Structures are given as structure tokens and as C-alpha cells.
Short mmCIF file of C-alpha atoms and ligand atoms in Angstrom, two decimals:
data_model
loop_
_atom_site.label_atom_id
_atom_site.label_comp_id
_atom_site.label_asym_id
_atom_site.label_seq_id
_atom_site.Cartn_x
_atom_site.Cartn_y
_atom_site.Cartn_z
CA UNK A 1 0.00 0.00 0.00
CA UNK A 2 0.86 3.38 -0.97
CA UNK A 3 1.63 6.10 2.51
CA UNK A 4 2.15 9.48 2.83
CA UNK A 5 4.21 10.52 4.94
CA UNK A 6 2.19 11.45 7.34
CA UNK A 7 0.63 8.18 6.98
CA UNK A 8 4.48 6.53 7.80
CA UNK A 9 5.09 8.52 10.81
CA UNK A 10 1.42 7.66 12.39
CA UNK A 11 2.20 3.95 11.90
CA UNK A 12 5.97 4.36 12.83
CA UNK A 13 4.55 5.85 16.21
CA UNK A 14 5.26 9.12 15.77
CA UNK A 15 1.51 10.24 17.17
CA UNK A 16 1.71 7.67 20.16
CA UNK A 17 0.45 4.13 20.23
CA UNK A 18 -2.96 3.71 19.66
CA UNK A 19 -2.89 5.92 16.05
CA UNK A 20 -0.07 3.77 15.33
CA UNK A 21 -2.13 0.71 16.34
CA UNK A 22 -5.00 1.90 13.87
CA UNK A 23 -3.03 2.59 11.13
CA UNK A 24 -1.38 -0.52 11.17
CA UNK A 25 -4.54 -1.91 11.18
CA UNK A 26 -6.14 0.23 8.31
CA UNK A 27 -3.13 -0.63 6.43
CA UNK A 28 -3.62 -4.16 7.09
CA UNK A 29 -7.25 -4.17 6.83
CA UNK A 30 -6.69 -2.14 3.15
CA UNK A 31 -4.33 -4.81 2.03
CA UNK A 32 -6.72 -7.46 2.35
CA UNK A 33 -9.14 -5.60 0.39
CA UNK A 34 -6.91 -5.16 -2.28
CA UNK A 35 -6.97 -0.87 -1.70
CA UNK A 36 -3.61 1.30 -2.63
CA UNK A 37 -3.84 3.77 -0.12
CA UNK A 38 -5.83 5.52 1.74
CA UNK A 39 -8.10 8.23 1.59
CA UNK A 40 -8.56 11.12 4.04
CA UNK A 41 -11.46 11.42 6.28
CA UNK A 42 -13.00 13.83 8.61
CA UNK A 43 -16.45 12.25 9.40
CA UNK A 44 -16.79 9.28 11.16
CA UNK A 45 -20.04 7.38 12.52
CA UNK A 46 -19.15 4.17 14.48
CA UNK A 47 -20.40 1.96 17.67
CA UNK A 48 -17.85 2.79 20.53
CA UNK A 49 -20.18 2.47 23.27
CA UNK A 50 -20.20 -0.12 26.40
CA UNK A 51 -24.03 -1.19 26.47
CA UNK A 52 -23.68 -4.98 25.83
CA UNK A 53 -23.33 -7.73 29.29
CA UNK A 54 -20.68 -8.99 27.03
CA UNK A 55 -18.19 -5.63 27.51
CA UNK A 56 -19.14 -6.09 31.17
CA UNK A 57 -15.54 -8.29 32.14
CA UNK A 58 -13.58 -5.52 29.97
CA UNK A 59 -15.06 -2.78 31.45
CA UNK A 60 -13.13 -4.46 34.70
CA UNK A 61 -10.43 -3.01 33.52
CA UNK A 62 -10.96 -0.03 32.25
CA UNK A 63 -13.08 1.63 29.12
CA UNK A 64 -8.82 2.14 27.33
CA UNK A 65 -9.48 -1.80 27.40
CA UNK A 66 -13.06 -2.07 25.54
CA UNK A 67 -11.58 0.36 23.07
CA UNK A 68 -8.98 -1.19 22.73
CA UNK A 69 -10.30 -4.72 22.18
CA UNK A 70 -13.83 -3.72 20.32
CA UNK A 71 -12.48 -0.81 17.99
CA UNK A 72 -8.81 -1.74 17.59
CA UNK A 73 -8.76 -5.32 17.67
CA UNK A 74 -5.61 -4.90 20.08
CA UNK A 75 -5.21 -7.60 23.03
CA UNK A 76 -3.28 -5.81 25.11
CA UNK A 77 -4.39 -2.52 26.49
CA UNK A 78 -3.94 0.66 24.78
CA UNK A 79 -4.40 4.43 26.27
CA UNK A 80 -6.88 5.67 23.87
CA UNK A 81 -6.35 9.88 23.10
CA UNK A 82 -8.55 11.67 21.58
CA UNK A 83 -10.18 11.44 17.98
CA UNK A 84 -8.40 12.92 15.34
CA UNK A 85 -11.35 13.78 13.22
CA UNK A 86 -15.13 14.37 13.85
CA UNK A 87 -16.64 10.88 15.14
CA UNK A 88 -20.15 10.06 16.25
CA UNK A 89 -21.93 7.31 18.35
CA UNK A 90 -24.54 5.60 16.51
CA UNK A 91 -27.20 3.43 18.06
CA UNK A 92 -26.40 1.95 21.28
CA UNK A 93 -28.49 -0.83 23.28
CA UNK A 94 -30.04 1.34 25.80
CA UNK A 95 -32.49 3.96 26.37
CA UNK A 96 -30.74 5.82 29.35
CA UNK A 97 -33.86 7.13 30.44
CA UNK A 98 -36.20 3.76 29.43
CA UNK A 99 -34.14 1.39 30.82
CA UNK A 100 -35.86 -0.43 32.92
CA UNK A 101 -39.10 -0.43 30.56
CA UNK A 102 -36.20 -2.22 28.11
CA UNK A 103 -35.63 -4.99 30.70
CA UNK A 104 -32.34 -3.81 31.58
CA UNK A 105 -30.71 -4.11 34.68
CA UNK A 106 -29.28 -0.82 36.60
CA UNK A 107 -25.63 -1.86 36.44
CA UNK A 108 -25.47 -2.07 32.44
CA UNK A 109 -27.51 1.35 32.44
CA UNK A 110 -24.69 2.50 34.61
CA UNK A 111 -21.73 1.09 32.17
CA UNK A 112 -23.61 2.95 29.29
CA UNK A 113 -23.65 6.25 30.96
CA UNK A 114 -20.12 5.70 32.08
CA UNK A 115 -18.96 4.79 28.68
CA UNK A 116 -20.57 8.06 27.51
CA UNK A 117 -18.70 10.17 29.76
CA UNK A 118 -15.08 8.68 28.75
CA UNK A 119 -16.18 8.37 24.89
CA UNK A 120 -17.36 12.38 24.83
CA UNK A 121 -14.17 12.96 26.68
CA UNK A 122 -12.07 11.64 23.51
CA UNK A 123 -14.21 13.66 20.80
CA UNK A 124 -16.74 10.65 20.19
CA UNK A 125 -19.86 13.01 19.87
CA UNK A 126 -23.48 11.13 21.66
CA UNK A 127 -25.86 11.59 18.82
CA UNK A 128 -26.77 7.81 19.56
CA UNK A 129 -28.64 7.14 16.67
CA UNK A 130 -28.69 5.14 13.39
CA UNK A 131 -29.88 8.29 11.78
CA UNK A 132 -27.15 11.10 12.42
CA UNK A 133 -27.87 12.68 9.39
CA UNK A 134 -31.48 13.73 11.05
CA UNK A 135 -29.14 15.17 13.52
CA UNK A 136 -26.38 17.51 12.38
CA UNK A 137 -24.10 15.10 10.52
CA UNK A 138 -24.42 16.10 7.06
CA UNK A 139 -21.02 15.24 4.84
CA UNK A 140 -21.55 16.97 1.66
CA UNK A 141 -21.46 15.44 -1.94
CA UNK A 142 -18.16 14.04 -2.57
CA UNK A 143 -16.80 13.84 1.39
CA UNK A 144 -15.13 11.05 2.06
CA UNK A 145 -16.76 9.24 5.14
CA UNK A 146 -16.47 6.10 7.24
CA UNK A 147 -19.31 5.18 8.79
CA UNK A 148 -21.53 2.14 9.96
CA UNK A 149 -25.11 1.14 10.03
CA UNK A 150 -26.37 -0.06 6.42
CA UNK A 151 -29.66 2.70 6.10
CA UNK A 152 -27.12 5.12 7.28
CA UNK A 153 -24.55 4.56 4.82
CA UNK A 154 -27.43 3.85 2.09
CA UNK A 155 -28.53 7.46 2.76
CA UNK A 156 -24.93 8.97 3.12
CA UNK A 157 -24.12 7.52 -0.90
CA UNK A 158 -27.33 7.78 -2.65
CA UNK A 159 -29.49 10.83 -1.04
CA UNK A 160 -26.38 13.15 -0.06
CA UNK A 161 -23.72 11.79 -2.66
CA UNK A 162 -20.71 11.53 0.26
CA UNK A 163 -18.74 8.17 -0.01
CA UNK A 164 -18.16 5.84 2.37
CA UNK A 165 -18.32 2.06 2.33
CA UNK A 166 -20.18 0.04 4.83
CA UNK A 167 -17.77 -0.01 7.83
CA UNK A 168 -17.21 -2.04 11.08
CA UNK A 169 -16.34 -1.39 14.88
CA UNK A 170 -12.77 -1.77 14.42
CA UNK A 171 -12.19 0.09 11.21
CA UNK A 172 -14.32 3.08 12.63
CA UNK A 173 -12.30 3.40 15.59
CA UNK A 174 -9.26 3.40 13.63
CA UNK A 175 -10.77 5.99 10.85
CA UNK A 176 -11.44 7.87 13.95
CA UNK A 177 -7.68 7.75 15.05
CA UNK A 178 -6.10 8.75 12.38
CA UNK A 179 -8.48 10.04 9.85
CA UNK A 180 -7.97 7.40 7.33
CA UNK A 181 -9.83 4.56 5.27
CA UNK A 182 -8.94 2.36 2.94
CA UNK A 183 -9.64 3.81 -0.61
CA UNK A 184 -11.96 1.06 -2.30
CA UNK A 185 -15.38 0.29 -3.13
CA UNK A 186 -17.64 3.40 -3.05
CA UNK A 187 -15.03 6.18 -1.97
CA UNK A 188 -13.79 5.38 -6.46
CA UNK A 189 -15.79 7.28 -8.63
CA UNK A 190 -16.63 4.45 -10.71
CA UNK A 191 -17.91 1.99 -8.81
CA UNK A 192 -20.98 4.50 -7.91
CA UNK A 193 -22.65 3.96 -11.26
CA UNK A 194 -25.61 2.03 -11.56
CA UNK A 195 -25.51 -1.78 -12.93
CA UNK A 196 -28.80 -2.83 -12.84
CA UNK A 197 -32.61 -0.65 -13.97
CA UNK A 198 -35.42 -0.70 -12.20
CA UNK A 199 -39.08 0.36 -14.34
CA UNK A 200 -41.47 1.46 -11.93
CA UNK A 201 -44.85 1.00 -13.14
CA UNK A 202 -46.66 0.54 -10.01
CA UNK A 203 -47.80 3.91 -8.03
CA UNK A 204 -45.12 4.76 -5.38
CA UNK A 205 -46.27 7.75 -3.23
CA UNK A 206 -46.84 7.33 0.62
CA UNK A 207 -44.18 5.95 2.99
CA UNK A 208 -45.64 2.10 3.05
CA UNK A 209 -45.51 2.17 -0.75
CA UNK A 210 -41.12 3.65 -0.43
CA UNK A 211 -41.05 0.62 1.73
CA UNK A 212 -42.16 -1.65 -0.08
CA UNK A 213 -40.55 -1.01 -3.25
CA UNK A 214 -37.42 -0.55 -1.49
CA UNK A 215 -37.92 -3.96 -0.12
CA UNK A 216 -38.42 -5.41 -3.43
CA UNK A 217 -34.93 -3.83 -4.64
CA UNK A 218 -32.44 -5.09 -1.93
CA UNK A 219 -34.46 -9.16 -2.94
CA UNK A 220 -34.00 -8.49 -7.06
CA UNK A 221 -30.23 -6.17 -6.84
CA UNK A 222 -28.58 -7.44 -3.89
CA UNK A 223 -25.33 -5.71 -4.05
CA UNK A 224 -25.62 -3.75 -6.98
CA UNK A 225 -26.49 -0.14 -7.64
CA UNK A 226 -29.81 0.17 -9.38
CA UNK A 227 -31.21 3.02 -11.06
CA UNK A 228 -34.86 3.91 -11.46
CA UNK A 229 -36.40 4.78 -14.16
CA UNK A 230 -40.85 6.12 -13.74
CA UNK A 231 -41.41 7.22 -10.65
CA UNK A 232 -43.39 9.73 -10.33
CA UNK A 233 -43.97 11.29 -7.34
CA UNK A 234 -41.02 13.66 -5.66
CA UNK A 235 -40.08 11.72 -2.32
CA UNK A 236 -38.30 13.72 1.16
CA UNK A 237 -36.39 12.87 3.35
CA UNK A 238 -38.45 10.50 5.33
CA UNK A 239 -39.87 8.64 2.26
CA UNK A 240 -35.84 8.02 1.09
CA UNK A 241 -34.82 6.93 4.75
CA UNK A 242 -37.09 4.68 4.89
CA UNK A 243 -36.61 2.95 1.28
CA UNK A 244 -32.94 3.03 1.29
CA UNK A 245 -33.78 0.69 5.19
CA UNK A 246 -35.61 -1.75 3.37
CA UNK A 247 -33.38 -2.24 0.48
CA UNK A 248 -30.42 -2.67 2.66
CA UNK A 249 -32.50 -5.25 4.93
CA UNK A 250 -33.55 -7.44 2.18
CA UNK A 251 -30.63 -6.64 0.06
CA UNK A 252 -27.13 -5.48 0.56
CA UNK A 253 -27.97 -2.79 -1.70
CA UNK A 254 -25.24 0.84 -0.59
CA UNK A 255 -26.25 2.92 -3.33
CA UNK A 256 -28.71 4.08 -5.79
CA UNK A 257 -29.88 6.86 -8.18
CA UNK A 258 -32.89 8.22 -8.63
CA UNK A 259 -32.69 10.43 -11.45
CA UNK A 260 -33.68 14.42 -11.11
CA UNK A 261 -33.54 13.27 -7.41
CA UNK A 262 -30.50 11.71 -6.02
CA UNK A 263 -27.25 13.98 -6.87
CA UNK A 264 -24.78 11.87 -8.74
CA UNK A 265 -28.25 11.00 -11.52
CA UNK A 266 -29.32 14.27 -12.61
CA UNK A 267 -30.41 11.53 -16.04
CA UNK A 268 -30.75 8.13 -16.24
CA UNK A 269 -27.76 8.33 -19.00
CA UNK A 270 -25.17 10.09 -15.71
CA UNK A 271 -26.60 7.41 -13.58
CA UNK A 272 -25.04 4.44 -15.92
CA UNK A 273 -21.99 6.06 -16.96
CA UNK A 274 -19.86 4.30 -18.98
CA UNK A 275 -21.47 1.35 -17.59
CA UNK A 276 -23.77 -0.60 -20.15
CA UNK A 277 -27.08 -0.20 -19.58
CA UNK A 278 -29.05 -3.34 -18.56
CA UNK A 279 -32.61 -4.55 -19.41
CA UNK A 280 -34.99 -3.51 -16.94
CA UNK A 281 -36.53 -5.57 -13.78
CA UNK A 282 -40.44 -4.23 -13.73
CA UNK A 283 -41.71 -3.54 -10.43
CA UNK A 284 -45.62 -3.38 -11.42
CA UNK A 285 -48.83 -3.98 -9.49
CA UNK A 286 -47.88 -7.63 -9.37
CA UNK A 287 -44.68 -7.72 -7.88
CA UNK A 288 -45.84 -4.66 -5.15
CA UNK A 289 -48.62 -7.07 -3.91
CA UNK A 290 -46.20 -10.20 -3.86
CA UNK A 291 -43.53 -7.92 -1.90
CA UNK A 292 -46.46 -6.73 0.25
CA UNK A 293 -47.08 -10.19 1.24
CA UNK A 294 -43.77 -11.19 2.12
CA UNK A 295 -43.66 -8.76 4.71
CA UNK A 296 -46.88 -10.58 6.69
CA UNK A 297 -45.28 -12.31 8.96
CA UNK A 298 -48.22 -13.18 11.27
CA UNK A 299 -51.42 -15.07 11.38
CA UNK A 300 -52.55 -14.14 14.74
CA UNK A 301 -54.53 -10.61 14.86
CA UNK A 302 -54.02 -9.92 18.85
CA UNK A 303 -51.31 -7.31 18.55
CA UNK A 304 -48.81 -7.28 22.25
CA UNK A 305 -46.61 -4.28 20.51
CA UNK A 306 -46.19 -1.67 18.11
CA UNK A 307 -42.78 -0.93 16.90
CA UNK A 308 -42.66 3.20 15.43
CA UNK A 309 -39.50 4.86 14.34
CA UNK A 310 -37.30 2.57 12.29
CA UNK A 311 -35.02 3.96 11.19
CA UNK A 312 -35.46 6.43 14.27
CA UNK A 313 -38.14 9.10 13.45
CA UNK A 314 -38.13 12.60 12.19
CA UNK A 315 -39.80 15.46 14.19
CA UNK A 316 -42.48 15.31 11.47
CA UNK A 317 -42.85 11.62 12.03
CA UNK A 318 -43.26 12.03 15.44
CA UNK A 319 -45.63 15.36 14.99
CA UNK A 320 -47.81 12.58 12.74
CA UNK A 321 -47.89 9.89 15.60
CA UNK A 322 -48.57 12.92 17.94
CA UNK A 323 -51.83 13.56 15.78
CA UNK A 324 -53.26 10.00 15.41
CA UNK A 325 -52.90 9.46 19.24
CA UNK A 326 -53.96 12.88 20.26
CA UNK A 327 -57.19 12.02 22.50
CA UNK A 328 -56.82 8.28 22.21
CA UNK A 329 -55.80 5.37 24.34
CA UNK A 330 -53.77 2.44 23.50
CA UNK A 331 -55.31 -1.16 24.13
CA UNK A 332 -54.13 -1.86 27.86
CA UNK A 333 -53.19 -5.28 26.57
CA UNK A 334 -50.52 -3.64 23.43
CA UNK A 335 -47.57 -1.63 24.09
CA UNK A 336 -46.23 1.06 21.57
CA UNK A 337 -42.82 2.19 21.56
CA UNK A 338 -41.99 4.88 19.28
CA UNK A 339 -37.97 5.48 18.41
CA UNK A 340 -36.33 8.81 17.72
CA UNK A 341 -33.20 10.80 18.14
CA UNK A 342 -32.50 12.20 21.33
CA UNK A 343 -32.22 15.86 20.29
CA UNK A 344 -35.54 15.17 18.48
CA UNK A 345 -37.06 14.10 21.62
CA UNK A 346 -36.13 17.38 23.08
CA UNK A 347 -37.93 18.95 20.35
CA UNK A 348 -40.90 16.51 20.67
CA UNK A 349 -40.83 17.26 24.21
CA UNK A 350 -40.76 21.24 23.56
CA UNK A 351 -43.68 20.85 20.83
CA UNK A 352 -45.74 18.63 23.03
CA UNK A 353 -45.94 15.67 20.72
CA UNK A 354 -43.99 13.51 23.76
CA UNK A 355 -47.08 14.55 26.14
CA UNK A 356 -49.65 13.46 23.87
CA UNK A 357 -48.10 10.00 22.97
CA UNK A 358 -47.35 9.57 26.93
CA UNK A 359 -51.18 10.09 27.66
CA UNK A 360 -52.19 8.15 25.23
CA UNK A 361 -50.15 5.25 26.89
CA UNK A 362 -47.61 4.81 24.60
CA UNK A 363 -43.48 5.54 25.21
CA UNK A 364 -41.24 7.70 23.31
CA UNK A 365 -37.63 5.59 23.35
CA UNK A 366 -34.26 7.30 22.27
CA UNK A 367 -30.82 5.96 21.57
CA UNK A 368 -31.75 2.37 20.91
CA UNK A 369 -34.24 0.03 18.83
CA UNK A 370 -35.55 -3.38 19.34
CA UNK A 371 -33.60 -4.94 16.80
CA UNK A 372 -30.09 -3.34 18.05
CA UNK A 373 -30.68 -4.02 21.60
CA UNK A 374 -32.97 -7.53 21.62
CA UNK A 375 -35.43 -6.31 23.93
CA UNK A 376 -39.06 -6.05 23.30
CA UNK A 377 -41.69 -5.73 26.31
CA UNK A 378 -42.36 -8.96 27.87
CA UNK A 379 -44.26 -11.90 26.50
CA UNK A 380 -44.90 -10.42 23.25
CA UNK A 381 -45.91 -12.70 20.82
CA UNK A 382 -47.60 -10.90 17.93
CA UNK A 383 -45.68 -7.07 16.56
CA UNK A 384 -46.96 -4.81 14.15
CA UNK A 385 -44.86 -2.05 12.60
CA UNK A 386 -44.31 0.92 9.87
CA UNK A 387 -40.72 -0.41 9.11
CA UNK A 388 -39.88 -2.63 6.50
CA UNK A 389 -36.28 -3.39 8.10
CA UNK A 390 -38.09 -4.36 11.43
CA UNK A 391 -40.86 -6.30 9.71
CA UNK A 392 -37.87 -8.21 8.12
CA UNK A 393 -35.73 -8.67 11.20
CA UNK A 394 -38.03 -8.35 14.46
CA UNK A 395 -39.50 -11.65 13.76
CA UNK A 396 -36.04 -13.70 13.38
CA UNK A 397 -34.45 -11.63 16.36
CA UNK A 398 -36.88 -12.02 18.63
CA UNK A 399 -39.05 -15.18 17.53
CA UNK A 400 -42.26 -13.27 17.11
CA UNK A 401 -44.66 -12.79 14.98
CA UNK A 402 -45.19 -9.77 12.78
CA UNK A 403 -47.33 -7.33 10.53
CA UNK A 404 -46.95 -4.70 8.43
CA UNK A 405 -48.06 -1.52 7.26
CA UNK A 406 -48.62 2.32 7.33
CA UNK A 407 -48.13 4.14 10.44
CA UNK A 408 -51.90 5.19 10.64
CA UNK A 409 -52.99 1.29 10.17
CA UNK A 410 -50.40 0.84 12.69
CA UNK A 411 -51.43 3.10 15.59
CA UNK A 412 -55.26 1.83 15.19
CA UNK A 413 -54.58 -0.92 15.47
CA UNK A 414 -52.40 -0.24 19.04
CA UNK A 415 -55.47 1.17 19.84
CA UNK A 416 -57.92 -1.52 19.12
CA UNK A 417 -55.48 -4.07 20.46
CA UNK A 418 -55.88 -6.16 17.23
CA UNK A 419 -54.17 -6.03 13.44
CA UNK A 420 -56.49 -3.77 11.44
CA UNK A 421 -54.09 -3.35 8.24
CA UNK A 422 -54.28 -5.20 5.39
CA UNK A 423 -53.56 -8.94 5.80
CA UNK A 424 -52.03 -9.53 2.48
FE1 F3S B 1 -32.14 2.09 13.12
FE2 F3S B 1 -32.66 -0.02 14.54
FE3 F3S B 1 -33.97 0.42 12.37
S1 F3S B 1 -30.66 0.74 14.02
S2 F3S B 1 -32.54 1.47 11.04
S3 F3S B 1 -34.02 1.73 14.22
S4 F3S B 1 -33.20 -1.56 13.02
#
């Protein structure tokens, strides 16, 4: 692999230890992945936080030694400075405020908090969310990132045009290091261009219909980069957060172009490139109905939860769930949890929407999700929820059974205590 010099004198020791640590293991890590050098980064989005039991015997000895172990794959213990570059938390297990609703036990809470405190104190900024592009961390087209989380980094490629591959624990601690990543995959120019086409000739307008289509993407493109070609209706942010989810659940799909829309495809012509362009996969009424179906995952109608707010919500998304509950009460026998950002819970709280879904008996949970952290409320057999990626996961995770569909069908049916949507 090609250095700079710079890059030498980090992984000669030059900048202490640890950064020489992480850049041997970028180096190493590049090498295997057949990269020449490296590419410099300033944004980094990784999982540094102590909130599993597992971490609980490192934590023993020190957070330097999680660190060390989870995000620089070092036995020994290393003194950990701080970042080099800008680096975030995403998601962690717990709620610090919900805990015990989540099942966890006061010690772990604890370890979280504490983990917090020595993580902020080495630049690792708490935006503890899978969305942290809802939240202040917007690269711009072009930046080079490193970040985690597959609907993050689907968003961070296709919707703002930064780069970044999909990263790990121990590569993210290094990026954050050093300020390095290996320079493959999606940070190259020319491996952004679409290699498969999508028609759309079915109607794709509300949320549940993003879903579903993005659903039906990741199962047909797996890895590839499609491009779509008839939609017709302008999506926001929401609508693309949510579609980009569901094509990385069902497929390990990174990128994609939407032409007029996303900003690498202002045609269908810049989308391709010099790539040739394939014959189209139709995505009609047929094959929305048939992706629709796949998502039931239930045959029993007694709901026990409702899942809201994956990936984590928007302050419009919560301002929505805010409306349909306003005045209502949730089955006593169904729990609803609905997921946001933290700083979008202060602004839920400050609008009122947090008081209104309170009263109406559900919770408003921050910093985690049941799929992340493996806890659901107990006993609950039967889920319903507006998320495509938890309608594919929830019911592997956590053995249960589930339904999907729009928010509104979903927050009736909390209140009824039964499955109201559609069946199939
Ligand atoms: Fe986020 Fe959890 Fe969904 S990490 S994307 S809320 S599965």
C-alpha cells in the first residue's frame, strides 16, 4: 500500500500508540481488500459504546481496554487519546432514560452512561442514533466518510452523494484515530454507477408504498447499484430513509440513483456512466402485492406491541404519531414504543408531541431500537410495525410474529389491540 508521509510517521509511532495501532490496522485491513492507499477522512459514525453484558468483564479493567479490544482489535491494552477527526456514536443498546421499561438491569444502564462520559471525553460526539444525518451530521457530496449502520450509509451515498463504504467497529475506531480509510469500493468514482434498472410501473407515493418497493430492490439487486427509471412522485427525506432501510435489509444494496432526485443521476444516462445499460426488472402492481405479502409475517390478529420509528423518526414523524394518538388510548393489553433521536425528543418534548403519545399510553424511546438491543416488552408474541427493516428482522431476532403496514394502520390498530391493516 501506498503512505504518505504522514501516513508513515502515524504507523511508525510518531503520534503515540494507539494511532499507530489503527493505522497498522487500516493498512492491514486495506491490504486485504486489495486498496492502494488511503483516503482522508474527517467524518466518522461508528459503535464505541459499552451497552452490551458482554463488555461487562472488559469494562473491569478499564473503558482504554473495551476500546482497545472492540475498535482496535488490540489484546493488550492501549491508552486511547482523543479522535483525530469528527466521530459520532450511533445506536447503542439502551435507552438511558427507558431502561428499565427495556428490561435492563441498573448496572449495564450504569456502564452505558459511564462509557458516555469517557467516549465524549475523547471527541466521540453522543448523537446515539442510526440516523445522524437527522441530527447535524451532514457530509456533503463528494466527502469522504467512514461510517456504519447499512440505512445510514445507504442514505450517506445515494441521497447526499458523500462516499463511504459500509464499515465495522474496528475500522471506525481506527478511521477515527487517524483520519484514514482504505480507498476502495464506493469512496472510487466508478464503482458509484448504476448496474442494474429498475421500471417502476406501479404507483409509489406514501411511505408504506417507499417501503415496499425498497424492499423489493435489496431481494432483485442485492449488491448492486440500481437506477430507477418512472417514478413519479417527488419523495423527502423521510420517504428516502425509509426505502434506502428496506433495500439494505432485504438486500445489501449501498447505493442508488434516482434520477432528477438523487445527486450523482441528474439523467438516467449520468446514472449508468460508462457502464452498459441493462434490461430492466419491472416492479408493477404484481410484484408490489407479492412484496407486500412477504412482509406478513403473522397469522394471529391480537397485537402485544407496536414498533414506530425505524429507522429512528423525524420530528415530522413524530408530529404525525402525535396527531393519530392525540385524544386516544392504547389497548391496555398492546404496548407502543416509538424510536427517535435524542435531540428530536427534546424537540418533541418542547412541541408537546412527547405529552400526547405519553397520555395516550404509549413511550417515546431514544438511543436504541428493538432490533439493536434484543429487547421487546415482555411476552410479546404478535408485533406490528411501519418499518420494513423491522418487519424483516423483528421476527427472526426475537421469535415473534409480525405485521406490516402504514403508520396510521399501525397506531389503530395499538389502539384496538388487534391487526387492522391489510392482511395480504
Ligand atoms: Fe435504526 Fe434499529 Fe432500524 S438501528 S434502522 S431503528 S433496526
Amino acid at each position: 500500500m501506498r503512505l504518505t508521509d504522514q501516513e508513515r510517521s502515524l504507523r511508525d509511532g510518531a503520534h503515540g500508540e494507539a494511532r499507530a495501532r489503527a493505522m497498522d490496522l487500516l493498512i492491514r485491513y486495506g491490504e486485504a481488500l486489495g486498496a492502494e492507499r488511503l483516503v482522508e477522512s474527517r467524518n466518522v459514525a461508528g459503535a464505541f459504546n459499552a451497552s452490551t453484558p458482554s463488555v461487562r468483564h472488559m469494562a473491569d479493567d478499564g473503558f482504554d481496554r473495551v476500546f482497545s479490544e472492540l475498535n482496535l482489535d488490540a489484546d493488550d491494552v492501549v491508552d486511547i487519546p482523543h479522535m483525530a477527526v469528527p466521530t459520532c456514536q450511533l445506536i447503542t443498546g439502551i435507552d438511558n432514560d427507558n431502561y428499565e421499561l427495556q428490561g435492563v438491569d441498573p448496572g449495564l444502564a450504569e456502564l452505558q452512561k459511564q462509557s458516555e462520559k469517557y467516549l465524549g471525553r475523547r471527541g466521540i460526539n453522543m448523537m446515539c442514533t442510526c440516523t445522524p444525518y437527522q441530527v447535524g451530521n451532514v457530509p456533503v457530496k463528494g466527502e469522504h466518510c467512514a461510517w456504519m449502520e447499512s440505512s445510514a450509509v445507504i442514505y450517506c451515498n445515494s441521497v447526499l452523494g458523500a462516499r463511504t463504504n459500509v464499515e465495522g467497529k474496528e475500522s471506525t475506531g481506527a478511521a477515527g484515530l487517524t483520519g484514514r480509510i482504505p480507498y476502495w469500493g464506493l469512496h472510487i468514482p466508478e464503482n458509484r454507477l448504476a448496474n442494474r434498472l429498475i421500471r417502476v410501473e406501479a404507483d409509489v407515493d406514501d411511505m408504506a408504498d417507499w417501503g415496499v418497493l425498497g424492499y423489493f430492490t435489496g431481494f432483485e439487486v442485492e449488491e448492486n447499484i440500481p437506477a430507477f427509471d418512472g417514478l413519479t412522485h417527488q419523495p423527502d427525506l423521510m420517504k428516502l430513509k425509509h426505502f434506502g432501510a428496506a433495500a439494505a435489509s432485504s438486500g445489501g444494496v449501498e447505493m442508488y440513483h434516482i434520477p432528477g432526485i438523487t445527486p450523482e443521476a441528474p439523467t438516467l444516462d449520468a446514472a449508468f456512466g460508462a457502464n452498459a445499460r441493462p434490461d430492466p426488472i419491472v416492479y408493477g402492481r404484481a410484484e408490489r402485492d407479492r412484496t407486500w405479502e412477504r412482509l406478513q409475517n403473522a397469522t394471529d390478529r391480537k397485537l402485544d406491541f407496536v414498533m414506530l420509528g425505524c429507522p429512528h423518526n423525524s420530528i415530522e414523524q413524530m408530529s404525525l404519531v402525535a396527531e393519530l394518538l392525540d385524544g386516544k388510548r392504547i389497548h391496555p393489553d398492546t404496548a407502543l414504543w416509538v424510536h427517535t433521536p435524542r435531540a428530536i425528543r427534546q424537540m418533541a418534548d418542547r412541541s408537546g408531541y412527547t405529552e400526547v403519545i405519553e397520555a395516550a399510553g404509549g413511550v417515546v424511546m431514544s438511543d436504541t431500537c428493538p432490533s439493536i438491543s434484543r429487547r421487546l416488552p415482555q411476552g410479546v408474541r404478535v408485533i406490528a410495525t411501519d418499518s420494513v427493516k423491522q418487519a424483516h428482522y423483528l421476527p427472526a431476532i426475537a421469535k415473534v410474529q409480525g405485521w406490516f403496514g402504514s403508520v396510521q394502520q399501525c397506531v389503530d390498530s395499538a389502539i384496538a389491540g388487534e391487526w387492522l391493516g391489510k392482511v395480504a
